Amino acid sequence: MKEVCEAVHHAHELGVQHRDLKPSNIMLDAELRPKILDFGLSSNDPARGHFRGTPHYMAPEQLDASLPIDARTDVYALGAVLYELLTGVAPVDGASVDAIVANVRAGAIRLPVEIALRTPEPLQAIALKALETNAADRYPSAQDMALDLGRYLGGRPVSARPSRYATVLTTRIKPH
């Protein structure tokens, strides 16, 4: 996943935003190195690409034409891919495309540990930081996400502090 983030960051440095990152667009070569496929929706125009992509992996700003699309849109999708690697399911689901879109907009994402009990907390924090509903609350770049993954792999503390932790804590404490 770290290598995927670094590759996406490299594309961003070249002025290309993928805008449809998902597991089926990430393949492994014979040496098990990840390769990013299908740049058919890519662009660097912040006003283009709304309502295009795969709903399970689309960032909220892709569903609102009044919001710009930028590199943080791909960061959201990277978070969705990491979430799915950790849990086996996409972070947002629904019975229909409309329900999925509504859940993306609402940020209706369960904690990975609620789905896969052995999820390492630092990886959960990284995924949730990348999946922040507000683009300004996400990692500012795919490189920043890669750095946090590197910290985790190196046994060091990660920098991710997702806002969802405060929301979940408030929800659980409120009845008491």
PDB file of C-alpha atoms in Angstrom:
ATOM      1  CA  MET A   1       0.000   0.000   0.000  1.00  0.00           C
ATOM      2  CA  LYS A   2       2.914   2.322   0.735  1.00  0.00           C
ATOM      3  CA  GLU A   3       4.236   1.761  -2.791  1.00  0.00           C
ATOM      4  CA  VAL A   4       0.791   2.463  -4.243  1.00  0.00           C
ATOM      5  CA  CYS A   5       0.633   5.763  -2.335  1.00  0.00           C
ATOM      6  CA  GLU A   6       4.090   6.704  -3.600  1.00  0.00           C
ATOM      7  CA  ALA A   7       3.085   5.891  -7.194  1.00  0.00           C
ATOM      8  CA  VAL A   8      -0.074   7.989  -6.884  1.00  0.00           C
ATOM      9  CA  HIS A   9       1.984  10.848  -5.447  1.00  0.00           C
ATOM     10  CA  HIS A  10       4.352  10.581  -8.423  1.00  0.00           C
ATOM     11  CA  ALA A  11       1.372  10.861 -10.789  1.00  0.00           C
ATOM     12  CA  HIS A  12       0.195  13.918  -8.842  1.00  0.00           C
ATOM     13  CA  GLU A  13       3.636  15.511  -9.209  1.00  0.00           C
ATOM     14  CA  LEU A  14       3.237  15.041 -12.966  1.00  0.00           C
ATOM     15  CA  GLY A  15      -0.131  16.821 -12.816  1.00  0.00           C
ATOM     16  CA  VAL A  16      -2.296  13.690 -13.109  1.00  0.00           C
ATOM     17  CA  GLN A  17      -5.031  12.766 -10.666  1.00  0.00           C
ATOM     18  CA  HIS A  18      -6.387   9.256 -11.185  1.00  0.00           C
ATOM     19  CA  ARG A  19      -9.941   9.851  -9.864  1.00  0.00           C
ATOM     20  CA  ASP A  20     -10.984   6.176 -10.036  1.00  0.00           C
ATOM     21  CA  LEU A  21      -8.599   4.335  -7.731  1.00  0.00           C
ATOM     22  CA  LYS A  22     -10.019   1.027  -6.522  1.00  0.00           C
ATOM     23  CA  PRO A  23      -8.682  -2.474  -5.917  1.00  0.00           C
ATOM     24  CA  SER A  24      -9.378  -3.640  -9.477  1.00  0.00           C
ATOM     25  CA  ASN A  25      -7.226  -0.777 -10.800  1.00  0.00           C
ATOM     26  CA  ILE A  26      -4.206  -1.900  -8.779  1.00  0.00           C
ATOM     27  CA  MET A  27      -2.463  -5.017 -10.039  1.00  0.00           C
ATOM     28  CA  LEU A  28       0.757  -6.771  -9.076  1.00  0.00           C
ATOM     29  CA  ASP A  29       3.476  -7.607 -11.582  1.00  0.00           C
ATOM     30  CA  ALA A  30       5.557 -10.810 -11.574  1.00  0.00           C
ATOM     31  CA  GLU A  31       7.798  -9.369  -8.827  1.00  0.00           C
ATOM     32  CA  LEU A  32       4.700  -8.457  -6.746  1.00  0.00           C
ATOM     33  CA  ARG A  33       5.199  -4.732  -7.326  1.00  0.00           C
ATOM     34  CA  PRO A  34       1.937  -2.780  -7.569  1.00  0.00           C
ATOM     35  CA  LYS A  35       0.955  -1.191 -10.863  1.00  0.00           C
ATOM     36  CA  ILE A  36      -1.819   1.370 -11.179  1.00  0.00           C
ATOM     37  CA  LEU A  37      -4.124   0.830 -14.156  1.00  0.00           C
ATOM     38  CA  ASP A  38      -6.921   2.631 -15.986  1.00  0.00           C
ATOM     39  CA  PHE A  39      -6.226   6.347 -16.079  1.00  0.00           C
ATOM     40  CA  GLY A  40      -9.333   6.836 -18.238  1.00  0.00           C
ATOM     41  CA  LEU A  41     -10.942   9.326 -15.811  1.00  0.00           C
ATOM     42  CA  SER A  42      -7.713  11.101 -14.892  1.00  0.00           C
ATOM     43  CA  SER A  43      -7.428  14.866 -15.097  1.00  0.00           C
ATOM     44  CA  ASN A  44      -5.973  17.823 -13.262  1.00  0.00           C
ATOM     45  CA  ASP A  45      -8.937  20.137 -13.818  1.00  0.00           C
ATOM     46  CA  PRO A  46     -10.598  20.730 -10.419  1.00  0.00           C
ATOM     47  CA  ALA A  47     -13.952  21.406 -12.112  1.00  0.00           C
ATOM     48  CA  ARG A  48     -14.057  18.129 -14.109  1.00  0.00           C
ATOM     49  CA  GLY A  49     -14.774  14.562 -13.077  1.00  0.00           C
ATOM     50  CA  HIS A  50     -17.754  14.981 -10.793  1.00  0.00           C
ATOM     51  CA  PHE A  51     -20.169  12.020 -10.622  1.00  0.00           C
ATOM     52  CA  ARG A  52     -17.691   9.817 -12.507  1.00  0.00           C
ATOM     53  CA  GLY A  53     -15.999   6.810 -10.974  1.00  0.00           C
ATOM     54  CA  THR A  54     -16.908   3.897  -8.745  1.00  0.00           C
ATOM     55  CA  PRO A  55     -19.297   5.024  -5.979  1.00  0.00           C
ATOM     56  CA  HIS A  56     -17.763   2.833  -3.234  1.00  0.00           C
ATOM     57  CA  TYR A  57     -14.424   4.637  -3.687  1.00  0.00           C
ATOM     58  CA  MET A  58     -15.571   8.149  -4.635  1.00  0.00           C
ATOM     59  CA  ALA A  59     -14.731  11.033  -2.320  1.00  0.00           C
ATOM     60  CA  PRO A  60     -17.587  13.295  -1.185  1.00  0.00           C
ATOM     61  CA  GLU A  61     -16.301  16.165  -3.334  1.00  0.00           C
ATOM     62  CA  GLN A  62     -16.710  13.988  -6.437  1.00  0.00           C
ATOM     63  CA  LEU A  63     -20.420  13.950  -5.618  1.00  0.00           C
ATOM     64  CA  ASP A  64     -20.777  17.734  -5.317  1.00  0.00           C
ATOM     65  CA  ALA A  65     -20.074  19.793  -8.440  1.00  0.00           C
ATOM     66  CA  SER A  66     -19.633  22.933  -6.308  1.00  0.00           C
ATOM     67  CA  LEU A  67     -16.498  21.454  -4.702  1.00  0.00           C
ATOM     68  CA  PRO A  68     -13.125  21.192  -6.450  1.00  0.00           C
ATOM     69  CA  ILE A  69     -11.462  17.859  -7.108  1.00  0.00           C
ATOM     70  CA  ASP A  70      -7.763  17.646  -6.305  1.00  0.00           C
ATOM     71  CA  ALA A  71      -5.090  15.191  -5.136  1.00  0.00           C
ATOM     72  CA  ARG A  72      -6.927  14.667  -1.834  1.00  0.00           C
ATOM     73  CA  THR A  73      -9.689  12.978  -3.845  1.00  0.00           C
ATOM     74  CA  ASP A  74      -7.214  10.221  -4.697  1.00  0.00           C
ATOM     75  CA  VAL A  75      -6.104  10.148  -1.038  1.00  0.00           C
ATOM     76  CA  TYR A  76      -9.707   9.331  -0.104  1.00  0.00           C
ATOM     77  CA  ALA A  77      -9.716   6.436  -2.590  1.00  0.00           C
ATOM     78  CA  LEU A  78      -6.370   5.211  -1.222  1.00  0.00           C
ATOM     79  CA  GLY A  79      -7.970   5.193   2.230  1.00  0.00           C
ATOM     80  CA  ALA A  80     -10.887   3.183   0.843  1.00  0.00           C
ATOM     81  CA  VAL A  81      -8.498   0.633  -0.666  1.00  0.00           C
ATOM     82  CA  LEU A  82      -6.570   0.347   2.617  1.00  0.00           C
ATOM     83  CA  TYR A  83      -9.852  -0.010   4.522  1.00  0.00           C
ATOM     84  CA  GLU A  84     -10.877  -2.849   2.228  1.00  0.00           C
ATOM     85  CA  LEU A  85      -7.498  -4.535   2.656  1.00  0.00           C
ATOM     86  CA  LEU A  86      -7.987  -4.380   6.436  1.00  0.00           C
ATOM     87  CA  THR A  87     -11.627  -5.494   6.570  1.00  0.00           C
ATOM     88  CA  GLY A  88     -12.455  -7.319   3.357  1.00  0.00           C
ATOM     89  CA  VAL A  89     -15.289  -4.873   2.581  1.00  0.00           C
ATOM     90  CA  ALA A  90     -15.534  -1.404   1.042  1.00  0.00           C
ATOM     91  CA  PRO A  91     -15.834   1.387   3.622  1.00  0.00           C
ATOM     92  CA  VAL A  92     -19.194   2.584   2.283  1.00  0.00           C
ATOM     93  CA  ASP A  93     -22.026   0.381   1.143  1.00  0.00           C
ATOM     94  CA  GLY A  94     -25.720   0.551   0.374  1.00  0.00           C
ATOM     95  CA  ALA A  95     -28.562  -1.330  -1.259  1.00  0.00           C
ATOM     96  CA  SER A  96     -28.475   0.956  -4.316  1.00  0.00           C
ATOM     97  CA  VAL A  97     -26.171   3.479  -5.962  1.00  0.00           C
ATOM     98  CA  ASP A  98     -28.267   6.269  -4.400  1.00  0.00           C
ATOM     99  CA  ALA A  99     -27.812   4.722  -0.955  1.00  0.00           C
ATOM    100  CA  ILE A 100     -24.052   4.401  -1.471  1.00  0.00           C
ATOM    101  CA  VAL A 101     -23.841   8.041  -2.588  1.00  0.00           C
ATOM    102  CA  ALA A 102     -25.859   9.151   0.461  1.00  0.00           C
ATOM    103  CA  ASN A 103     -23.577   7.159   2.753  1.00  0.00           C
ATOM    104  CA  VAL A 104     -20.436   8.634   1.156  1.00  0.00           C
ATOM    105  CA  ARG A 105     -21.808  12.150   1.630  1.00  0.00           C
ATOM    106  CA  ALA A 106     -22.734  11.360   5.260  1.00  0.00           C
ATOM    107  CA  GLY A 107     -19.372   9.768   6.012  1.00  0.00           C
ATOM    108  CA  ALA A 108     -21.166   6.602   7.175  1.00  0.00           C
ATOM    109  CA  ILE A 109     -18.061   4.503   7.759  1.00  0.00           C
ATOM    110  CA  ARG A 110     -17.704   1.935  10.532  1.00  0.00           C
ATOM    111  CA  LEU A 111     -14.433   1.554  12.397  1.00  0.00           C
ATOM    112  CA  PRO A 112     -12.417  -1.220  10.731  1.00  0.00           C
ATOM    113  CA  VAL A 113     -11.930  -2.917  14.118  1.00  0.00           C
ATOM    114  CA  GLU A 114     -15.713  -3.358  14.341  1.00  0.00           C
ATOM    115  CA  ILE A 115     -15.531  -5.519  11.210  1.00  0.00           C
ATOM    116  CA  ALA A 116     -12.108  -7.164  11.584  1.00  0.00           C
ATOM    117  CA  LEU A 117     -11.228  -7.406  15.274  1.00  0.00           C
ATOM    118  CA  ARG A 118      -7.499  -7.839  14.692  1.00  0.00           C
ATOM    119  CA  THR A 119      -7.102  -4.629  12.723  1.00  0.00           C
ATOM    120  CA  PRO A 120      -3.973  -2.833  13.976  1.00  0.00           C
ATOM    121  CA  GLU A 121      -5.041   0.532  15.413  1.00  0.00           C
ATOM    122  CA  PRO A 122      -2.347   2.524  13.568  1.00  0.00           C
ATOM    123  CA  LEU A 123      -3.510   1.137  10.204  1.00  0.00           C
ATOM    124  CA  GLN A 124      -7.109   1.861  11.149  1.00  0.00           C
ATOM    125  CA  ALA A 125      -6.116   5.447  11.981  1.00  0.00           C
ATOM    126  CA  ILE A 126      -4.317   5.837   8.643  1.00  0.00           C
ATOM    127  CA  ALA A 127      -7.321   4.528   6.686  1.00  0.00           C
ATOM    128  CA  LEU A 128      -9.785   6.726   8.584  1.00  0.00           C
ATOM    129  CA  LYS A 129      -7.576   9.822   8.220  1.00  0.00           C
ATOM    130  CA  ALA A 130      -7.524   9.292   4.449  1.00  0.00           C
ATOM    131  CA  LEU A 131     -11.310   8.739   4.465  1.00  0.00           C
ATOM    132  CA  GLU A 132     -12.205  12.008   6.192  1.00  0.00           C
ATOM    133  CA  THR A 133     -15.403  13.467   4.719  1.00  0.00           C
ATOM    134  CA  ASN A 134     -13.906  16.960   4.575  1.00  0.00           C
ATOM    135  CA  ALA A 135     -10.957  17.004   2.150  1.00  0.00           C
ATOM    136  CA  ALA A 136      -9.101  19.526   4.349  1.00  0.00           C
ATOM    137  CA  ASP A 137      -9.027  16.953   7.179  1.00  0.00           C
ATOM    138  CA  ARG A 138      -7.372  14.236   5.054  1.00  0.00           C
ATOM    139  CA  TYR A 139      -3.696  13.733   4.423  1.00  0.00           C
ATOM    140  CA  PRO A 140      -2.671  16.669   2.230  1.00  0.00           C
ATOM    141  CA  SER A 141      -0.963  14.290  -0.201  1.00  0.00           C
ATOM    142  CA  ALA A 142      -0.538  10.631  -1.038  1.00  0.00           C
ATOM    143  CA  GLN A 143       3.105  11.074  -0.002  1.00  0.00           C
ATOM    144  CA  ASP A 144       2.000  12.054   3.520  1.00  0.00           C
ATOM    145  CA  MET A 145      -0.084   8.876   3.694  1.00  0.00           C
ATOM    146  CA  ALA A 146       2.919   6.852   2.437  1.00  0.00           C
ATOM    147  CA  LEU A 147       5.082   8.415   5.153  1.00  0.00           C
ATOM    148  CA  ASP A 148       2.608   7.352   7.837  1.00  0.00           C
ATOM    149  CA  LEU A 149       2.516   3.824   6.407  1.00  0.00           C
ATOM    150  CA  GLY A 150       6.326   3.867   6.517  1.00  0.00           C
ATOM    151  CA  ARG A 151       6.243   4.904  10.159  1.00  0.00           C
ATOM    152  CA  TYR A 152       3.910   1.992  10.904  1.00  0.00           C
ATOM    153  CA  LEU A 153       6.125  -0.459   9.004  1.00  0.00           C
ATOM    154  CA  GLY A 154       9.148   0.864  10.901  1.00  0.00           C
ATOM    155  CA  GLY A 155       7.472   0.349  14.274  1.00  0.00           C
ATOM    156  CA  ARG A 156       7.149   4.086  14.928  1.00  0.00           C
ATOM    157  CA  PRO A 157       4.001   5.990  15.930  1.00  0.00           C
ATOM    158  CA  VAL A 158       1.844   7.263  13.075  1.00  0.00           C
ATOM    159  CA  SER A 159       0.696  10.875  12.852  1.00  0.00           C
ATOM    160  CA  ALA A 160      -2.924  10.090  11.868  1.00  0.00           C
ATOM    161  CA  ARG A 161      -5.577  11.386  14.273  1.00  0.00           C
ATOM    162  CA  PRO A 162      -8.905  10.846  12.496  1.00  0.00           C
ATOM    163  CA  SER A 163     -11.841  13.010  13.548  1.00  0.00           C
ATOM    164  CA  ARG A 164     -14.010   9.874  13.537  1.00  0.00           C
ATOM    165  CA  TYR A 165     -12.419   8.839  16.857  1.00  0.00           C
ATOM    166  CA  ALA A 166     -13.877  11.904  18.575  1.00  0.00           C
ATOM    167  CA  THR A 167     -17.266  11.315  16.935  1.00  0.00           C
ATOM    168  CA  VAL A 168     -17.391   7.655  18.008  1.00  0.00           C
ATOM    169  CA  LEU A 169     -16.303   8.541  21.538  1.00  0.00           C
ATOM    170  CA  THR A 170     -18.973  11.246  21.811  1.00  0.00           C
ATOM    171  CA  THR A 171     -21.653   8.842  20.530  1.00  0.00           C
ATOM    172  CA  ARG A 172     -20.686   6.192  23.046  1.00  0.00           C
ATOM    173  CA  ILE A 173     -20.421   8.560  26.020  1.00  0.00           C
ATOM    174  CA  LYS A 174     -23.588  10.576  25.296  1.00  0.00           C
ATOM    175  CA  PRO A 175     -26.061   8.017  26.786  1.00  0.00           C
ATOM    176  CA  HIS A 176     -24.124   8.016  30.048  1.00  0.00           C
TER     177      HIS A 176
END
